[in-house]
PDB file of C-alpha atoms in Angstrom:
ATOM      1  CA  UNK A   1     101.021  99.360 109.986  1.00 44.00           C
ATOM      2  CA  UNK A   2     101.591  95.512 110.138  1.00 54.00           C
ATOM      3  CA  UNK A   3      98.405  94.665 108.851  1.00 76.00           C
ATOM      4  CA  UNK A   4      98.241  91.579 106.846  1.00 81.00           C
ATOM      5  CA  UNK A   5      97.147  91.812 103.303  1.00 89.00           C
ATOM      6  CA  UNK A   6      98.263  88.663 102.023  1.00 96.00           C
ATOM      7  CA  UNK A   7      96.250  87.261  98.851  1.00 98.00           C
ATOM      8  CA  UNK A   8      95.693  84.066  97.032  1.00 98.00           C
ATOM      9  CA  UNK A   9      95.710  83.744  93.352  1.00 98.00           C
ATOM     10  CA  UNK A  10      94.292  80.672  91.508  1.00 97.00           C
ATOM     11  CA  UNK A  11      94.219  80.003  87.804  1.00 94.00           C
ATOM     12  CA  UNK A  12      91.905  76.661  87.766  1.00 94.00           C
ATOM     13  CA  UNK A  13      92.327  74.491  85.028  1.00 90.00           C
ATOM     14  CA  UNK A  14      91.104  71.162  83.773  1.00 91.00           C
ATOM     15  CA  UNK A  15      94.304  69.042  84.534  1.00 93.00           C
ATOM     16  CA  UNK A  16      96.216  71.066  87.281  1.00 94.00           C
ATOM     17  CA  UNK A  17      95.236  74.215  89.440  1.00 96.00           C
ATOM     18  CA  UNK A  18      97.985  76.849  89.736  1.00 94.00           C
ATOM     19  CA  UNK A  19      98.809  78.516  93.228  1.00 97.00           C
ATOM     20  CA  UNK A  20     100.164  81.874  93.964  1.00 97.00           C
ATOM     21  CA  UNK A  21     100.181  83.987  97.252  1.00 98.00           C
ATOM     22  CA  UNK A  22     100.541  87.836  97.876  1.00 98.00           C
ATOM     23  CA  UNK A  23     103.501  89.216 100.231  1.00 96.00           C
ATOM     24  CA  UNK A  24     101.829  90.310 103.415  1.00 95.00           C
ATOM     25  CA  UNK A  25     101.665  93.870 102.176  1.00 92.00           C
ATOM     26  CA  UNK A  26      99.327  92.776  99.268  1.00 93.00           C
ATOM     27  CA  UNK A  27     101.718  93.905  96.237  1.00 93.00           C
ATOM     28  CA  UNK A  28     103.953  91.302  95.119  1.00 96.00           C
ATOM     29  CA  UNK A  29     102.733  87.662  93.812  1.00 96.00           C
ATOM     30  CA  UNK A  30     104.998  84.779  94.114  1.00 94.00           C
ATOM     31  CA  UNK A  31     104.530  81.275  92.921  1.00 93.00           C
ATOM     32  CA  UNK A  32     102.946  78.675  95.737  1.00 95.00           C
ATOM     33  CA  UNK A  33     101.961  75.321  94.674  1.00 94.00           C
ATOM     34  CA  UNK A  34     100.314  73.419  91.792  1.00 94.00           C
ATOM     35  CA  UNK A  35      97.539  71.141  92.878  1.00 96.00           C
ATOM     36  CA  UNK A  36      96.270  67.983  90.898  1.00 95.00           C
ATOM     37  CA  UNK A  37      92.512  68.599  89.510  1.00 94.00           C
ATOM     38  CA  UNK A  38      90.481  65.588  91.301  1.00 96.00           C
ATOM     39  CA  UNK A  39      86.832  66.873  92.078  1.00 97.00           C
ATOM     40  CA  UNK A  40      85.556  70.336  92.246  1.00 97.00           C
ATOM     41  CA  UNK A  41      84.310  70.023  95.643  1.00 98.00           C
ATOM     42  CA  UNK A  42      87.546  68.341  96.959  1.00 98.00           C
ATOM     43  CA  UNK A  43      89.861  70.883  95.258  1.00 98.00           C
ATOM     44  CA  UNK A  44      87.637  74.076  96.771  1.00 98.00           C
ATOM     45  CA  UNK A  45      88.257  72.216 100.184  1.00 98.00           C
ATOM     46  CA  UNK A  46      91.799  71.879  99.684  1.00 98.00           C
ATOM     47  CA  UNK A  47      92.161  75.641  98.535  1.00 99.00           C
ATOM     48  CA  UNK A  48      90.306  77.149 101.535  1.00 99.00           C
ATOM     49  CA  UNK A  49      92.677  75.038 103.544  1.00 98.00           C
ATOM     50  CA  UNK A  50      95.429  76.540 102.053  1.00 98.00           C
ATOM     51  CA  UNK A  51      94.142  80.013 101.947  1.00 98.00           C
ATOM     52  CA  UNK A  52      93.335  79.774 105.977  1.00 98.00           C
ATOM     53  CA  UNK A  53      96.867  78.249 106.876  1.00 98.00           C
ATOM     54  CA  UNK A  54      98.111  81.348 105.364  1.00 97.00           C
ATOM     55  CA  UNK A  55      95.695  83.601 106.753  1.00 96.00           C
ATOM     56  CA  UNK A  56      95.080  85.035 103.375  1.00 97.00           C
ATOM     57  CA  UNK A  57      92.407  88.127 102.992  1.00 96.00           C
ATOM     58  CA  UNK A  58      90.930  87.802  99.485  1.00 95.00           C
ATOM     59  CA  UNK A  59      90.984  84.927  97.049  1.00 98.00           C
ATOM     60  CA  UNK A  60      91.706  85.378  93.405  1.00 97.00           C
ATOM     61  CA  UNK A  61      90.140  82.895  90.856  1.00 96.00           C
ATOM     62  CA  UNK A  62      91.084  83.616  87.571  1.00 93.00           C
ATOM     63  CA  UNK A  63      88.728  83.149  84.873  1.00 88.00           C
ATOM     64  CA  UNK A  64      89.018  83.417  80.822  1.00 84.00           C
ATOM     65  CA  UNK A  65      86.692  85.514  78.949  1.00 80.00           C
ATOM     66  CA  UNK A  66      86.540  85.727  75.186  1.00 78.00           C
ATOM     67  CA  UNK A  67      87.736  88.641  72.693  1.00 79.00           C
ATOM     68  CA  UNK A  68      84.076  90.071  73.012  1.00 84.00           C
ATOM     69  CA  UNK A  69      83.757  90.042  76.777  1.00 80.00           C
ATOM     70  CA  UNK A  70      82.059  86.529  77.075  1.00 83.00           C
ATOM     71  CA  UNK A  71      82.583  83.852  79.606  1.00 84.00           C
ATOM     72  CA  UNK A  72      84.424  81.054  78.118  1.00 85.00           C
ATOM     73  CA  UNK A  73      83.458  77.593  78.658  1.00 89.00           C
ATOM     74  CA  UNK A  74      86.617  77.631  80.864  1.00 87.00           C
ATOM     75  CA  UNK A  75      85.630  80.479  82.350  1.00 89.00           C
ATOM     76  CA  UNK A  76      82.255  79.120  83.501  1.00 92.00           C
ATOM     77  CA  UNK A  77      84.204  76.184  85.160  1.00 94.00           C
ATOM     78  CA  UNK A  78      86.217  78.537  87.249  1.00 94.00           C
ATOM     79  CA  UNK A  79      82.692  80.895  88.259  1.00 94.00           C
ATOM     80  CA  UNK A  80      81.714  77.184  89.418  1.00 96.00           C
ATOM     81  CA  UNK A  81      84.747  76.657  91.132  1.00 98.00           C
ATOM     82  CA  UNK A  82      84.611  79.767  92.718  1.00 97.00           C
ATOM     83  CA  UNK A  83      81.134  79.393  93.692  1.00 97.00           C
ATOM     84  CA  UNK A  84      81.780  76.135  95.626  1.00 98.00           C
ATOM     85  CA  UNK A  85      84.745  77.745  97.746  1.00 98.00           C
ATOM     86  CA  UNK A  86      82.766  80.383  98.664  1.00 98.00           C
ATOM     87  CA  UNK A  87      80.205  77.672 100.042  1.00 98.00           C
ATOM     88  CA  UNK A  88      83.308  76.671 102.589  1.00 98.00           C
ATOM     89  CA  UNK A  89      84.783  80.002 103.640  1.00 98.00           C
ATOM     90  CA  UNK A  90      84.063  83.539 104.441  1.00 98.00           C
ATOM     91  CA  UNK A  91      87.135  84.802 103.214  1.00 98.00           C
ATOM     92  CA  UNK A  92      85.817  86.882  99.939  1.00 97.00           C
ATOM     93  CA  UNK A  93      86.318  85.628  96.667  1.00 97.00           C
ATOM     94  CA  UNK A  94      86.897  87.507  93.611  1.00 95.00           C
ATOM     95  CA  UNK A  95      86.621  86.553  90.298  1.00 94.00           C
ATOM     96  CA  UNK A  96      89.310  88.025  87.915  1.00 91.00           C
ATOM     97  CA  UNK A  97      89.880  87.900  84.025  1.00 83.00           C
ATOM     98  CA  UNK A  98      92.860  85.845  83.457  1.00 77.00           C
ATOM     99  CA  UNK A  99      92.936  86.416  79.608  1.00 66.00           C
ATOM    100  CA  UNK A 100      96.303  86.002  78.019  1.00 58.00           C
ATOM    101  CA  UNK A 101      98.020  85.358  81.631  1.00 52.00           C
ATOM    102  CA  UNK A 102      99.032  81.471  80.291  1.00 57.00           C
ATOM    103  CA  UNK A 103     100.971  83.071  77.578  1.00 57.00           C
ATOM    104  CA  UNK A 104     102.662  85.619  79.571  1.00 57.00           C
ATOM    105  CA  UNK A 105     103.511  82.803  82.048  1.00 53.00           C
ATOM    106  CA  UNK A 106     104.750  80.783  79.016  1.00 56.00           C
ATOM    107  CA  UNK A 107     107.006  84.228  77.954  1.00 58.00           C
ATOM    108  CA  UNK A 108     108.219  84.775  81.525  1.00 54.00           C
ATOM    109  CA  UNK A 109     109.322  81.147  81.622  1.00 58.00           C
ATOM    110  CA  UNK A 110     111.025  81.267  78.512  1.00 58.00           C
ATOM    111  CA  UNK A 111     112.999  84.521  79.502  1.00 57.00           C
ATOM    112  CA  UNK A 112     114.039  82.645  82.498  1.00 54.00           C
ATOM    113  CA  UNK A 113     115.779  80.024  80.461  1.00 57.00           C
ATOM    114  CA  UNK A 114     113.463  76.879  81.310  1.00 55.00           C
ATOM    115  CA  UNK A 115     113.538  74.414  78.437  1.00 60.00           C
ATOM    116  CA  UNK A 116     110.242  73.750  76.795  1.00 59.00           C
ATOM    117  CA  UNK A 117     110.337  69.735  78.070  1.00 58.00           C
ATOM    118  CA  UNK A 118     110.656  71.352  81.787  1.00 55.00           C
ATOM    119  CA  UNK A 119     107.349  73.854  81.264  1.00 55.00           C
ATOM    120  CA  UNK A 120     104.577  71.315  81.557  1.00 58.00           C
ATOM    121  CA  UNK A 121     103.211  71.165  84.802  1.00 56.00           C
ATOM    122  CA  UNK A 122     105.117  74.114  86.054  1.00 63.00           C
ATOM    123  CA  UNK A 123     103.240  76.494  83.630  1.00 74.00           C
ATOM    124  CA  UNK A 124     100.367  76.793  86.183  1.00 82.00           C
ATOM    125  CA  UNK A 125     101.961  78.275  89.364  1.00 84.00           C
ATOM    126  CA  UNK A 126     103.413  81.294  86.917  1.00 86.00           C
ATOM    127  CA  UNK A 127     100.138  81.675  85.564  1.00 87.00           C
ATOM    128  CA  UNK A 128      98.433  82.497  88.877  1.00 92.00           C
ATOM    129  CA  UNK A 129     101.154  84.543  89.704  1.00 92.00           C
ATOM    130  CA  UNK A 130     100.391  86.861  86.725  1.00 89.00           C
ATOM    131  CA  UNK A 131      96.921  86.839  87.435  1.00 93.00           C
ATOM    132  CA  UNK A 132      97.348  87.684  91.149  1.00 95.00           C
ATOM    133  CA  UNK A 133     100.025  90.210  90.039  1.00 92.00           C
ATOM    134  CA  UNK A 134      97.813  91.674  87.295  1.00 89.00           C
ATOM    135  CA  UNK A 135      94.736  92.303  90.117  1.00 93.00           C
ATOM    136  CA  UNK A 136      97.432  93.594  92.755  1.00 94.00           C
ATOM    137  CA  UNK A 137      98.857  96.102  90.017  1.00 89.00           C
ATOM    138  CA  UNK A 138      95.335  97.379  89.526  1.00 87.00           C
ATOM    139  CA  UNK A 139      94.422  97.789  93.318  1.00 86.00           C
ATOM    140  CA  UNK A 140      97.601  99.110  93.279  1.00 81.00           C
ATOM    141  CA  UNK A 141      96.703 101.940  90.627  1.00 76.00           C
ATOM    142  CA  UNK A 142      93.386 102.733  92.629  1.00 68.00           C
ATOM    143  CA  UNK A 143      95.750 103.504  96.060  1.00 53.00           C
ATOM    144  CA  UNK A 144      97.635 105.872  93.912  1.00 48.00           C
ATOM    145  CA  UNK A 145      94.608 107.368  92.113  1.00 47.00           C
ATOM    146  CA  UNK A 146      93.369 107.966  95.894  1.00 47.00           C
ATOM    147  CA  UNK A 147      96.558 109.118  96.971  1.00 43.00           C
ATOM    148  CA  UNK A 148      96.952 111.855  94.201  1.00 46.00           C
ATOM    149  CA  UNK A 149      93.065 112.770  94.958  1.00 46.00           C
ATOM    150  CA  UNK A 150      94.254 113.723  98.414  1.00 45.00           C
ATOM    151  CA  UNK A 151      97.251 115.417  97.385  1.00 43.00           C
ATOM    152  CA  UNK A 152      95.284 117.137  94.755  1.00 46.00           C
ATOM    153  CA  UNK A 153      92.443 117.953  97.605  1.00 46.00           C
ATOM    154  CA  UNK A 154      95.115 119.486  99.976  1.00 46.00           C
ATOM    155  CA  UNK A 155      97.002 121.448  97.668  1.00 44.00           C
ATOM    156  CA  UNK A 156      93.835 123.013  96.681  1.00 47.00           C
ATOM    157  CA  UNK A 157      92.326 123.706 100.031  1.00 48.00           C
ATOM    158  CA  UNK A 158      95.854 124.967 100.847  1.00 46.00           C
ATOM    159  CA  UNK A 159      95.527 127.647  97.665  1.00 46.00           C
ATOM    160  CA  UNK A 160      92.472 128.633  98.592  1.00 50.00           C
ATOM    161  CA  UNK A 161      92.967 129.619 102.229  1.00 47.00           C
ATOM    162  CA  UNK A 162      95.983 131.205 101.299  1.00 47.00           C
ATOM    163  CA  UNK A 163      94.084 133.281  98.614  1.00 48.00           C
ATOM    164  CA  UNK A 164      91.703 134.371 101.558  1.00 49.00           C
TER     165      UNK A 164
END
């Protein structure tokens, strides 16, 4: 099975937009690029162009939620960006909670030994990677759940048929 399951992840910000892309199997996210925010429509066109060039199957847009599940002001901006992206492509666009992704990215960069002064501008692509990997991990849990259910069903049916 050589089906392309490549997915693009986006961490939208006021100044920069981080991009990440998955491998062809849709299991591992990698940093891709950082775009400088221009205008929502122009950003969306650039994102769609990158998505089409990389033959992605889905676009994941991170959006921030507050502690009580409400969409934050930056989350509303992300939703608007996602809506504009949708208007420029037929590639499915999925909103994904990005809460904590920047802090996770900051910690990862620190663990990799990147000096604080070198972090600026390089957090966005890693934050997009954290968002995308979170989405991919949840999808894999769902796949594993289905596999486990099928195995359990097969075991149950084998037990039932042997009991007869």
